[in-house]
């Protein structure tokens, strides 16, 4: 197309040709170096240069600074198309020489519903790293950017199937005004030699790891976690698979199953209170041996009324007669349950170092979870360490999600271990004393602070 006598052309890869046809929603998702953001900005730059009133909104969930936006990439494409003379590249916006906005950049978390109304006049919403969008942001964005003929484009590398953007796509895919494209490095004709070398190096590592995994399974051995992590990372980063998190998972030491436990076993109970959308989570568990934890039952519910909480907890066999420990953040709930059917419930001590100590203790056990504990099993499957989004670096701090039952287990077990090790006597006492007060062990340990990390 032309403006002021100058021909302006966009370089369009074959995979991106459907983007040239009108559609309200356009999604490009896949692995690294597929050229998703580059192709979006290439076409958006051509539209801005060819139409003197066309306005683009660059959108992310969180935009810490303008350098983290798509602004520099959009400017690069404008320059490559020979259209720089049409625009004034300001510090935070791209304007036309008459002062009109051509492109502005938004972080959805930084804008209230009223502030986002400023998007009403834009022709194109260009969403980068859409896997980070919250459900709230999607709900704000889609009805706000509503100019006649306007479109919203989402570019991202898939992370989890449950991410809001993937839920949004699953709910709408197949709709006539909803275009979904999958793209990876081998679909991109503009890939640099450096990117190809990186891809081939990672692919070779993944192929070797797959061979080792196959060899281990052929002799009915478990594959090495390191090999599983190499394959998972390659599939996620380069092929656009969902991240199954094997390299990020906090727990690898669990399995689903049933155990026969001694009649005189000491049962422990741990409770994490729900709040707002977080569920109340509680478990019954024991230590059949020095190295084994068995989780036999769970209680779980979201939006439970306070007056119904004791009844929900009483679903755990024996909890009324044994000591249970609950999150101390809600002492009023502990008191209410104590007066309504759970006389031996107590607040967990928690304290400095208790989180790290609790995780270390759980990670050092062979954990067996009964199949009836569906929500507990799900947490062990997905609870992960935090990750640095821009680098992929895995941190040593667990994410504060998918951990409600896990927190309850920490609270319930805090009197049974010290510095990550099961205390002497927990198993021996239950094996040697066939008749005992039902909370005898708990009463012995209740006043000790030995569970804490120094």
CSV table of C-alpha atoms in Angstrom, one decimal:
chain,number,residue,atom,x,y,z
A,1,UNK,CA,0.0,0.0,0.0
A,2,UNK,CA,1.1,3.6,-0.4
A,3,UNK,CA,0.9,6.9,1.5
A,4,UNK,CA,2.4,10.1,0.2
A,5,UNK,CA,3.6,8.3,-2.9
A,6,UNK,CA,5.8,5.8,-1.0
A,7,UNK,CA,5.2,2.1,-1.3
A,8,UNK,CA,4.9,0.3,2.0
A,9,UNK,CA,5.0,-3.4,2.1
A,10,UNK,CA,4.9,-6.0,5.0
A,11,UNK,CA,6.9,-9.2,4.9
A,12,UNK,CA,4.4,-11.9,5.6
A,13,UNK,CA,5.3,-15.5,6.3
A,14,UNK,CA,3.1,-18.2,4.8
A,15,UNK,CA,1.7,-19.2,8.3
A,16,UNK,CA,0.6,-15.6,8.8
A,17,UNK,CA,-1.4,-15.1,5.6
A,18,UNK,CA,-4.7,-15.8,7.4
A,19,UNK,CA,-3.9,-12.7,9.6
A,20,UNK,CA,-4.6,-10.5,6.6
A,21,UNK,CA,-8.3,-11.5,6.5
A,22,UNK,CA,-10.7,-9.8,8.9
A,23,UNK,CA,-11.4,-11.6,12.2
A,24,UNK,CA,-12.3,-10.2,15.6
A,25,UNK,CA,-9.9,-12.5,17.5
A,26,UNK,CA,-6.6,-13.8,16.1
A,27,UNK,CA,-4.3,-16.0,18.1
A,28,UNK,CA,-0.7,-17.1,17.3
A,29,UNK,CA,0.7,-19.6,19.8
A,30,UNK,CA,3.7,-21.9,19.7
A,31,UNK,CA,7.4,-22.3,20.6
A,32,UNK,CA,10.4,-20.0,20.6
A,33,UNK,CA,11.5,-18.3,17.3
A,34,UNK,CA,8.2,-18.9,15.5
A,35,UNK,CA,8.1,-15.1,14.8
A,36,UNK,CA,4.7,-14.5,16.4
A,37,UNK,CA,5.4,-11.0,17.9
A,38,UNK,CA,7.6,-10.0,14.9
A,39,UNK,CA,4.8,-11.0,12.4
A,40,UNK,CA,2.2,-9.2,14.4
A,41,UNK,CA,4.2,-6.0,14.6
A,42,UNK,CA,5.1,-6.3,10.9
A,43,UNK,CA,1.5,-6.3,9.8
A,44,UNK,CA,0.5,-3.7,12.5
A,45,UNK,CA,3.2,-1.3,11.3
A,46,UNK,CA,2.0,-1.6,7.7
A,47,UNK,CA,-1.6,-0.8,8.8
A,48,UNK,CA,-0.4,2.2,10.8
A,49,UNK,CA,1.6,3.5,7.9
A,50,UNK,CA,-1.1,2.9,5.3
A,51,UNK,CA,-4.0,4.3,7.2
A,52,UNK,CA,-3.5,7.8,8.8
A,53,UNK,CA,-6.1,7.2,11.4
A,54,UNK,CA,-5.3,3.6,12.4
A,55,UNK,CA,-4.5,3.2,16.1
A,56,UNK,CA,-2.7,0.3,17.8
A,57,UNK,CA,-2.8,-0.6,21.5
A,58,UNK,CA,0.2,-2.6,22.7
A,59,UNK,CA,-1.0,-4.7,25.6
A,60,UNK,CA,0.6,-6.8,28.4
A,61,UNK,CA,-0.7,-8.0,31.7
A,62,UNK,CA,2.2,-6.2,33.5
A,63,UNK,CA,4.2,-3.5,31.9
A,64,UNK,CA,7.0,-2.5,34.3
A,65,UNK,CA,8.4,0.0,31.9
A,66,UNK,CA,8.0,1.0,28.2
A,67,UNK,CA,11.1,-1.0,27.3
A,68,UNK,CA,9.2,-4.1,28.3
A,69,UNK,CA,6.4,-3.3,25.8
A,70,UNK,CA,6.2,-4.0,22.0
A,71,UNK,CA,7.1,-0.4,21.3
A,72,UNK,CA,10.7,-1.0,20.2
A,73,UNK,CA,9.7,-3.9,17.9
A,74,UNK,CA,6.9,-1.9,16.4
A,75,UNK,CA,9.4,1.0,15.7
A,76,UNK,CA,11.9,-1.5,14.2
A,77,UNK,CA,9.2,-2.7,11.7
A,78,UNK,CA,8.2,0.9,10.8
A,79,UNK,CA,11.8,1.7,10.1
A,80,UNK,CA,12.4,-1.5,8.0
A,81,UNK,CA,9.3,-0.6,5.9
A,82,UNK,CA,10.7,2.9,5.2
A,83,UNK,CA,7.8,4.6,7.0
A,84,UNK,CA,9.7,6.3,9.9
A,85,UNK,CA,9.1,9.8,8.3
A,86,UNK,CA,5.4,9.4,9.0
A,87,UNK,CA,5.8,9.2,12.8
A,88,UNK,CA,7.1,10.9,15.8
A,89,UNK,CA,8.7,8.3,18.1
A,90,UNK,CA,8.1,9.7,21.5
A,91,UNK,CA,9.3,8.2,24.8
A,92,UNK,CA,6.1,6.4,25.7
A,93,UNK,CA,4.0,6.6,22.5
A,94,UNK,CA,4.2,6.6,18.7
A,95,UNK,CA,2.5,9.7,17.3
A,96,UNK,CA,1.8,11.0,13.9
A,97,UNK,CA,3.3,14.4,13.0
A,98,UNK,CA,-0.1,16.0,13.4
A,99,UNK,CA,-0.1,14.9,17.1
A,100,UNK,CA,-2.6,12.1,16.8
A,101,UNK,CA,-1.7,8.8,18.6
A,102,UNK,CA,-0.7,6.0,16.3
A,103,UNK,CA,0.3,3.5,19.0
A,104,UNK,CA,0.0,3.5,22.8
A,105,UNK,CA,1.0,0.8,25.4
A,106,UNK,CA,-0.9,-0.5,28.3
A,107,UNK,CA,-0.3,-2.8,31.3
A,108,UNK,CA,-3.7,-4.3,32.2
A,109,UNK,CA,-2.9,-4.6,35.9
A,110,UNK,CA,-2.1,-0.9,36.0
A,111,UNK,CA,-5.4,0.2,34.7
A,112,UNK,CA,-8.8,0.3,36.4
A,113,UNK,CA,-12.0,-0.4,34.5
A,114,UNK,CA,-12.4,3.3,33.9
A,115,UNK,CA,-8.8,3.8,32.7
A,116,UNK,CA,-9.1,0.9,30.2
A,117,UNK,CA,-12.1,2.7,28.6
A,118,UNK,CA,-9.4,4.7,26.8
A,119,UNK,CA,-9.0,1.6,24.5
A,120,UNK,CA,-12.4,2.2,23.0
A,121,UNK,CA,-11.0,4.3,20.1
A,122,UNK,CA,-8.3,1.8,19.0
A,123,UNK,CA,-8.5,-0.3,15.9
A,124,UNK,CA,-6.1,-3.1,17.0
A,125,UNK,CA,-5.2,-4.6,20.4
A,126,UNK,CA,-1.8,-6.3,20.1
A,127,UNK,CA,-1.4,-8.6,23.1
A,128,UNK,CA,2.1,-9.9,23.8
A,129,UNK,CA,2.9,-12.7,26.3
A,130,UNK,CA,-0.9,-13.5,26.4
A,131,UNK,CA,-0.2,-16.5,28.6
A,132,UNK,CA,0.3,-14.0,31.5
A,133,UNK,CA,-3.1,-12.4,31.1
A,134,UNK,CA,-5.5,-12.8,34.0
A,135,UNK,CA,-9.1,-13.8,33.6
A,136,UNK,CA,-10.0,-10.4,34.9
A,137,UNK,CA,-7.9,-8.6,32.3
A,138,UNK,CA,-9.5,-10.7,29.5
A,139,UNK,CA,-12.9,-9.8,30.8
A,140,UNK,CA,-12.0,-6.1,30.8
A,141,UNK,CA,-10.2,-6.0,27.5
A,142,UNK,CA,-12.6,-7.8,25.2
A,143,UNK,CA,-15.7,-5.7,25.7
A,144,UNK,CA,-13.7,-2.4,26.0
A,145,UNK,CA,-11.9,-2.5,22.6
A,146,UNK,CA,-15.1,-2.4,20.7
A,147,UNK,CA,-14.6,0.1,17.8
A,148,UNK,CA,-16.4,-1.1,14.7
A,149,UNK,CA,-14.1,-3.5,12.8
A,150,UNK,CA,-11.6,-3.6,15.6
A,151,UNK,CA,-9.5,-6.7,16.3
A,152,UNK,CA,-7.6,-8.2,19.2
A,153,UNK,CA,-4.5,-10.3,18.5
A,154,UNK,CA,-2.9,-12.6,21.1
A,155,UNK,CA,0.7,-13.9,20.7
A,156,UNK,CA,2.2,-16.3,23.3
A,157,UNK,CA,4.1,-19.4,24.1
A,158,UNK,CA,1.6,-21.8,25.9
A,159,UNK,CA,2.3,-22.6,29.5
A,160,UNK,CA,-0.6,-24.3,31.3
A,161,UNK,CA,-3.8,-25.6,29.8
A,162,UNK,CA,-5.6,-23.9,32.7
A,163,UNK,CA,-4.2,-20.4,31.9
A,164,UNK,CA,-7.0,-17.9,31.3
A,165,UNK,CA,-6.1,-17.3,27.7
A,166,UNK,CA,-6.2,-21.0,26.9
A,167,UNK,CA,-9.6,-21.3,28.7
A,168,UNK,CA,-10.8,-18.3,26.7
A,169,UNK,CA,-9.7,-20.0,23.5
A,170,UNK,CA,-11.2,-23.4,24.4
A,171,UNK,CA,-14.5,-21.7,25.1
A,172,UNK,CA,-14.5,-19.9,21.7
A,173,UNK,CA,-12.4,-22.0,19.3
A,174,UNK,CA,-14.3,-22.9,16.1
A,175,UNK,CA,-16.3,-19.7,16.2
A,176,UNK,CA,-16.4,-18.0,12.8
A,177,UNK,CA,-14.8,-14.8,14.2
A,178,UNK,CA,-12.0,-16.7,16.1
A,179,UNK,CA,-8.8,-17.6,14.3
A,180,UNK,CA,-6.2,-19.8,16.1
A,181,UNK,CA,-2.8,-20.4,14.5
A,182,UNK,CA,0.0,-22.7,15.7
A,183,UNK,CA,3.5,-21.7,14.8
A,184,UNK,CA,7.0,-22.9,15.6
A,185,UNK,CA,10.6,-22.2,14.4
A,186,UNK,CA,10.3,-24.3,11.3
A,187,UNK,CA,7.3,-22.2,10.1
A,188,UNK,CA,9.3,-19.0,10.3
A,189,UNK,CA,11.3,-18.2,7.1
A,190,UNK,CA,13.1,-15.3,8.8
A,191,UNK,CA,14.8,-17.3,11.6
A,192,UNK,CA,18.4,-16.3,12.3
A,193,UNK,CA,21.3,-18.7,12.1
A,194,UNK,CA,21.9,-18.2,15.8
A,195,UNK,CA,18.3,-19.4,16.6
A,196,UNK,CA,18.7,-22.4,14.4
A,197,UNK,CA,21.9,-23.4,16.0
A,198,UNK,CA,20.3,-23.1,19.5
A,199,UNK,CA,17.3,-25.2,18.3
A,200,UNK,CA,19.5,-28.0,16.9
A,201,UNK,CA,21.6,-28.1,20.0
A,202,UNK,CA,18.6,-28.4,22.3
A,203,UNK,CA,17.0,-30.9,19.9
A,204,UNK,CA,20.1,-33.1,20.0
A,205,UNK,CA,20.0,-33.1,23.8
A,206,UNK,CA,16.3,-34.0,23.8
A,207,UNK,CA,16.9,-36.9,21.3
A,208,UNK,CA,19.6,-38.4,23.6
A,209,UNK,CA,17.5,-38.0,26.6
A,210,UNK,CA,14.5,-39.7,24.9
A,211,UNK,CA,16.8,-42.7,24.0
A,212,UNK,CA,17.9,-43.0,27.7
A,213,UNK,CA,14.2,-42.8,28.8
A,214,UNK,CA,13.3,-45.5,26.4
A,215,UNK,CA,16.2,-47.7,27.5
A,216,UNK,CA,15.1,-47.3,31.2
A,217,UNK,CA,11.5,-48.2,30.5
A,218,UNK,CA,12.5,-51.2,28.4
A,219,UNK,CA,14.0,-52.8,31.5
A,220,UNK,CA,11.1,-51.5,33.7
A,221,UNK,CA,13.1,-48.8,35.5
A,222,UNK,CA,12.0,-45.3,36.2
A,223,UNK,CA,13.7,-42.8,33.8
A,224,UNK,CA,16.0,-40.2,35.4
A,225,UNK,CA,14.3,-36.9,36.4
A,226,UNK,CA,17.0,-35.0,34.6
A,227,UNK,CA,16.2,-36.7,31.3
A,228,UNK,CA,12.5,-36.1,31.7
A,229,UNK,CA,13.3,-32.5,32.4
A,230,UNK,CA,15.4,-32.1,29.2
A,231,UNK,CA,12.6,-33.5,27.0
A,232,UNK,CA,9.9,-31.5,28.7
A,233,UNK,CA,11.9,-28.3,28.4
A,234,UNK,CA,12.5,-28.9,24.7
A,235,UNK,CA,8.9,-29.7,24.0
A,236,UNK,CA,7.7,-26.7,25.9
A,237,UNK,CA,10.2,-24.1,24.8
A,238,UNK,CA,10.6,-25.0,21.1
A,239,UNK,CA,7.5,-27.0,20.1
A,240,UNK,CA,4.9,-25.0,22.1
A,241,UNK,CA,3.7,-27.9,24.2
A,242,UNK,CA,2.2,-27.1,27.6
A,243,UNK,CA,4.7,-27.1,30.4
A,244,UNK,CA,4.2,-30.3,32.4
A,245,UNK,CA,6.6,-28.8,35.0
A,246,UNK,CA,8.6,-31.9,35.7
A,247,UNK,CA,11.7,-29.8,36.2
A,248,UNK,CA,9.8,-27.3,38.3
A,249,UNK,CA,7.8,-29.7,40.5
A,250,UNK,CA,8.3,-29.4,44.2
A,251,UNK,CA,7.4,-33.1,44.9
A,252,UNK,CA,8.6,-36.2,43.0
A,253,UNK,CA,8.4,-38.5,46.0
A,254,UNK,CA,4.7,-39.4,46.0
A,255,UNK,CA,2.4,-42.0,44.4
A,256,UNK,CA,-1.2,-42.9,44.4
A,257,UNK,CA,-2.2,-46.0,46.3
A,258,UNK,CA,-3.5,-47.7,49.4
A,259,UNK,CA,-1.7,-49.0,52.5
A,260,UNK,CA,-2.6,-51.3,55.3
A,261,UNK,CA,-1.7,-49.5,58.5
A,262,UNK,CA,-1.4,-50.8,62.1
A,263,UNK,CA,-4.5,-50.5,64.3
A,264,UNK,CA,-2.5,-48.5,66.8
A,265,UNK,CA,-1.2,-46.0,64.3
A,266,UNK,CA,-1.1,-42.4,65.3
A,267,UNK,CA,-3.4,-40.3,63.0
A,268,UNK,CA,-2.5,-36.7,62.4
A,269,UNK,CA,-4.8,-34.0,61.0
A,270,UNK,CA,-3.9,-30.8,59.3
A,271,UNK,CA,-6.2,-27.9,58.2
A,272,UNK,CA,-5.7,-24.9,55.9
A,273,UNK,CA,-8.6,-22.5,56.1
A,274,UNK,CA,-10.2,-21.3,52.9
A,275,UNK,CA,-10.6,-17.6,52.1
A,276,UNK,CA,-12.5,-16.0,49.2
A,277,UNK,CA,-11.8,-18.3,46.1
A,278,UNK,CA,-9.2,-20.4,48.0
A,279,UNK,CA,-10.6,-23.8,49.2
A,280,UNK,CA,-10.6,-25.1,52.8
A,281,UNK,CA,-8.3,-28.1,52.7
A,282,UNK,CA,-7.8,-30.8,55.4
A,283,UNK,CA,-6.2,-34.2,55.6
A,284,UNK,CA,-5.9,-37.3,57.8
A,285,UNK,CA,-2.5,-38.9,57.6
A,286,UNK,CA,0.0,-41.1,59.5
A,287,UNK,CA,3.5,-42.5,59.4
A,288,UNK,CA,3.5,-46.3,58.9
A,289,UNK,CA,7.3,-46.3,58.9
A,290,UNK,CA,10.1,-43.8,59.5
A,291,UNK,CA,10.3,-43.0,55.8
A,292,UNK,CA,6.6,-43.2,54.8
A,293,UNK,CA,3.6,-40.8,55.0
A,294,UNK,CA,0.2,-42.2,54.2
A,295,UNK,CA,-2.6,-39.8,53.4
A,296,UNK,CA,-5.9,-41.6,53.8
A,297,UNK,CA,-8.6,-39.0,53.6
A,298,UNK,CA,-9.3,-35.4,52.7
A,299,UNK,CA,-11.9,-32.7,53.3
A,300,UNK,CA,-12.2,-30.0,50.6
A,301,UNK,CA,-14.5,-27.2,49.7
A,302,UNK,CA,-14.7,-23.7,48.4
A,303,UNK,CA,-17.0,-21.0,49.7
A,304,UNK,CA,-18.0,-23.0,52.7
A,305,UNK,CA,-20.0,-20.9,55.3
A,306,UNK,CA,-18.3,-20.7,58.7
A,307,UNK,CA,-21.1,-22.5,60.4
A,308,UNK,CA,-20.6,-25.5,58.0
A,309,UNK,CA,-16.9,-25.8,58.5
A,310,UNK,CA,-17.0,-28.1,61.5
A,311,UNK,CA,-19.3,-30.5,59.7
A,312,UNK,CA,-17.0,-30.6,56.7
A,313,UNK,CA,-14.0,-31.3,58.9
A,314,UNK,CA,-15.9,-34.1,60.7
A,315,UNK,CA,-15.8,-36.0,57.3
A,316,UNK,CA,-12.3,-37.0,58.3
A,317,UNK,CA,-12.5,-40.2,60.4
A,318,UNK,CA,-11.6,-39.8,64.0
A,319,UNK,CA,-10.9,-36.1,63.9
A,320,UNK,CA,-13.2,-35.3,66.8
A,321,UNK,CA,-11.2,-37.5,69.2
A,322,UNK,CA,-7.7,-36.6,68.1
A,323,UNK,CA,-5.6,-33.5,68.1
A,324,UNK,CA,-5.7,-31.5,64.8
A,325,UNK,CA,-3.7,-28.5,63.8
A,326,UNK,CA,-5.0,-25.6,61.7
A,327,UNK,CA,-3.6,-22.5,60.2
A,328,UNK,CA,-3.2,-19.9,63.1
A,329,UNK,CA,-4.1,-17.1,60.8
A,330,UNK,CA,-7.7,-17.5,61.7
A,331,UNK,CA,-7.9,-18.1,65.5
A,332,UNK,CA,-11.7,-17.3,65.4
A,333,UNK,CA,-12.2,-20.4,63.2
A,334,UNK,CA,-10.1,-22.5,65.5
A,335,UNK,CA,-12.2,-21.3,68.5
A,336,UNK,CA,-15.5,-21.9,66.6
A,337,UNK,CA,-14.6,-25.4,65.6
A,338,UNK,CA,-13.4,-26.2,69.2
A,339,UNK,CA,-16.9,-25.3,70.5
A,340,UNK,CA,-18.7,-27.1,67.7
A,341,UNK,CA,-17.5,-30.7,67.5
A,342,UNK,CA,-13.7,-30.6,67.4
A,343,UNK,CA,-12.6,-30.0,71.0
A,344,UNK,CA,-9.0,-30.9,70.4
A,345,UNK,CA,-8.3,-28.6,67.4
A,346,UNK,CA,-5.3,-26.3,68.0
A,347,UNK,CA,-3.6,-23.5,66.1
A,348,UNK,CA,-0.3,-24.5,64.3
A,349,UNK,CA,2.7,-22.7,65.8
A,350,UNK,CA,4.3,-21.9,62.4
A,351,UNK,CA,7.0,-19.4,63.2
A,352,UNK,CA,10.4,-18.6,61.6
A,353,UNK,CA,11.7,-21.3,59.3
A,354,UNK,CA,8.6,-23.5,59.6
A,355,UNK,CA,7.7,-23.3,55.9
A,356,UNK,CA,11.2,-24.4,54.8
A,357,UNK,CA,11.3,-27.0,57.5
A,358,UNK,CA,7.9,-28.4,56.5
A,359,UNK,CA,8.8,-28.7,52.8
A,360,UNK,CA,12.1,-30.3,53.6
A,361,UNK,CA,10.3,-32.9,55.8
A,362,UNK,CA,7.7,-33.7,53.2
A,363,UNK,CA,10.3,-34.0,50.4
A,364,UNK,CA,12.2,-36.5,52.5
A,365,UNK,CA,9.4,-39.0,52.8
A,366,UNK,CA,7.8,-41.6,50.5
A,367,UNK,CA,4.3,-40.2,50.3
A,368,UNK,CA,1.4,-42.5,49.4
A,369,UNK,CA,-2.0,-40.8,48.7
A,370,UNK,CA,-5.2,-42.7,48.7
A,371,UNK,CA,-7.1,-42.5,45.4
A,372,UNK,CA,-10.1,-40.9,47.2
A,373,UNK,CA,-8.0,-37.8,47.9
A,374,UNK,CA,-8.4,-36.2,44.4
A,375,UNK,CA,-7.6,-32.6,45.3
A,376,UNK,CA,-4.5,-33.6,47.3
A,377,UNK,CA,-3.3,-35.7,44.4
A,378,UNK,CA,-3.7,-32.8,42.1
A,379,UNK,CA,-1.6,-30.5,44.2
A,380,UNK,CA,1.2,-33.0,44.3
A,381,UNK,CA,1.0,-33.3,40.5
A,382,UNK,CA,1.3,-29.6,39.8
A,383,UNK,CA,2.7,-27.6,42.8
A,384,UNK,CA,5.8,-25.9,41.4
A,385,UNK,CA,8.7,-23.7,42.2
A,386,UNK,CA,8.6,-20.1,41.0
A,387,UNK,CA,10.2,-19.2,37.7
A,388,UNK,CA,11.6,-16.0,36.3
A,389,UNK,CA,9.4,-15.4,33.3
A,390,UNK,CA,11.9,-13.6,31.1
A,391,UNK,CA,14.8,-16.1,31.7
A,392,UNK,CA,13.1,-19.4,32.6
A,393,UNK,CA,15.3,-19.6,35.7
A,394,UNK,CA,13.8,-21.9,38.3
A,395,UNK,CA,13.9,-20.4,41.8
A,396,UNK,CA,14.0,-22.3,45.1
A,397,UNK,CA,10.8,-20.7,46.4
A,398,UNK,CA,7.6,-22.7,45.8
A,399,UNK,CA,4.7,-20.8,44.2
A,400,UNK,CA,1.9,-19.8,46.5
A,401,UNK,CA,-0.8,-21.7,44.7
A,402,UNK,CA,-1.9,-25.4,44.3
A,403,UNK,CA,-0.7,-25.8,47.9
A,404,UNK,CA,-3.7,-25.7,50.2
A,405,UNK,CA,-3.6,-29.4,51.2
A,406,UNK,CA,0.2,-29.3,51.3
A,407,UNK,CA,0.0,-26.4,53.8
A,408,UNK,CA,-2.4,-28.4,55.8
A,409,UNK,CA,-0.1,-31.3,55.9
A,410,UNK,CA,2.7,-29.0,57.1
A,411,UNK,CA,0.6,-27.7,59.9
A,412,UNK,CA,-0.6,-31.1,61.0
A,413,UNK,CA,2.9,-32.7,61.0
A,414,UNK,CA,4.8,-29.8,62.6
A,415,UNK,CA,5.0,-31.6,66.0
A,416,UNK,CA,6.3,-34.8,64.4
A,417,UNK,CA,9.6,-33.7,63.0
A,418,UNK,CA,12.6,-31.4,63.5
A,419,UNK,CA,14.9,-30.0,60.8
A,420,UNK,CA,13.2,-32.1,58.1
A,421,UNK,CA,13.5,-35.5,60.0
A,422,UNK,CA,10.8,-37.5,61.7
A,423,UNK,CA,11.3,-37.4,65.4
A,424,UNK,CA,12.4,-40.6,67.2
A,425,UNK,CA,9.4,-42.3,68.9
A,426,UNK,CA,6.6,-41.5,66.5
A,427,UNK,CA,6.7,-44.9,64.9
A,428,UNK,CA,8.2,-46.8,67.9
A,429,UNK,CA,5.5,-45.5,70.3
A,430,UNK,CA,2.7,-46.5,68.0
A,431,UNK,CA,4.2,-50.0,67.5
A,432,UNK,CA,5.0,-50.6,71.2
A,433,UNK,CA,1.9,-49.2,72.8
A,434,UNK,CA,-1.3,-51.0,71.8
A,435,UNK,CA,-3.4,-49.2,74.3
A,436,UNK,CA,-2.9,-45.5,74.7
A,437,UNK,CA,-4.8,-42.2,75.1
A,438,UNK,CA,-5.8,-41.3,71.5
A,439,UNK,CA,-3.8,-38.0,71.6
A,440,UNK,CA,-1.0,-39.2,73.9
A,441,UNK,CA,1.7,-38.4,71.4
A,442,UNK,CA,0.3,-34.9,70.8
A,443,UNK,CA,0.1,-34.1,74.4
A,444,UNK,CA,3.8,-35.0,74.9
A,445,UNK,CA,5.0,-32.8,72.1
A,446,UNK,CA,2.5,-29.9,72.4
A,447,UNK,CA,4.7,-27.6,74.5
A,448,UNK,CA,8.0,-28.3,72.7
A,449,UNK,CA,9.4,-26.0,70.1
A,450,UNK,CA,11.7,-28.7,68.8
A,451,UNK,CA,10.0,-28.7,65.4
A,452,UNK,CA,11.3,-25.2,64.6
A,453,UNK,CA,14.4,-24.5,62.5
A,454,UNK,CA,17.0,-22.7,64.5
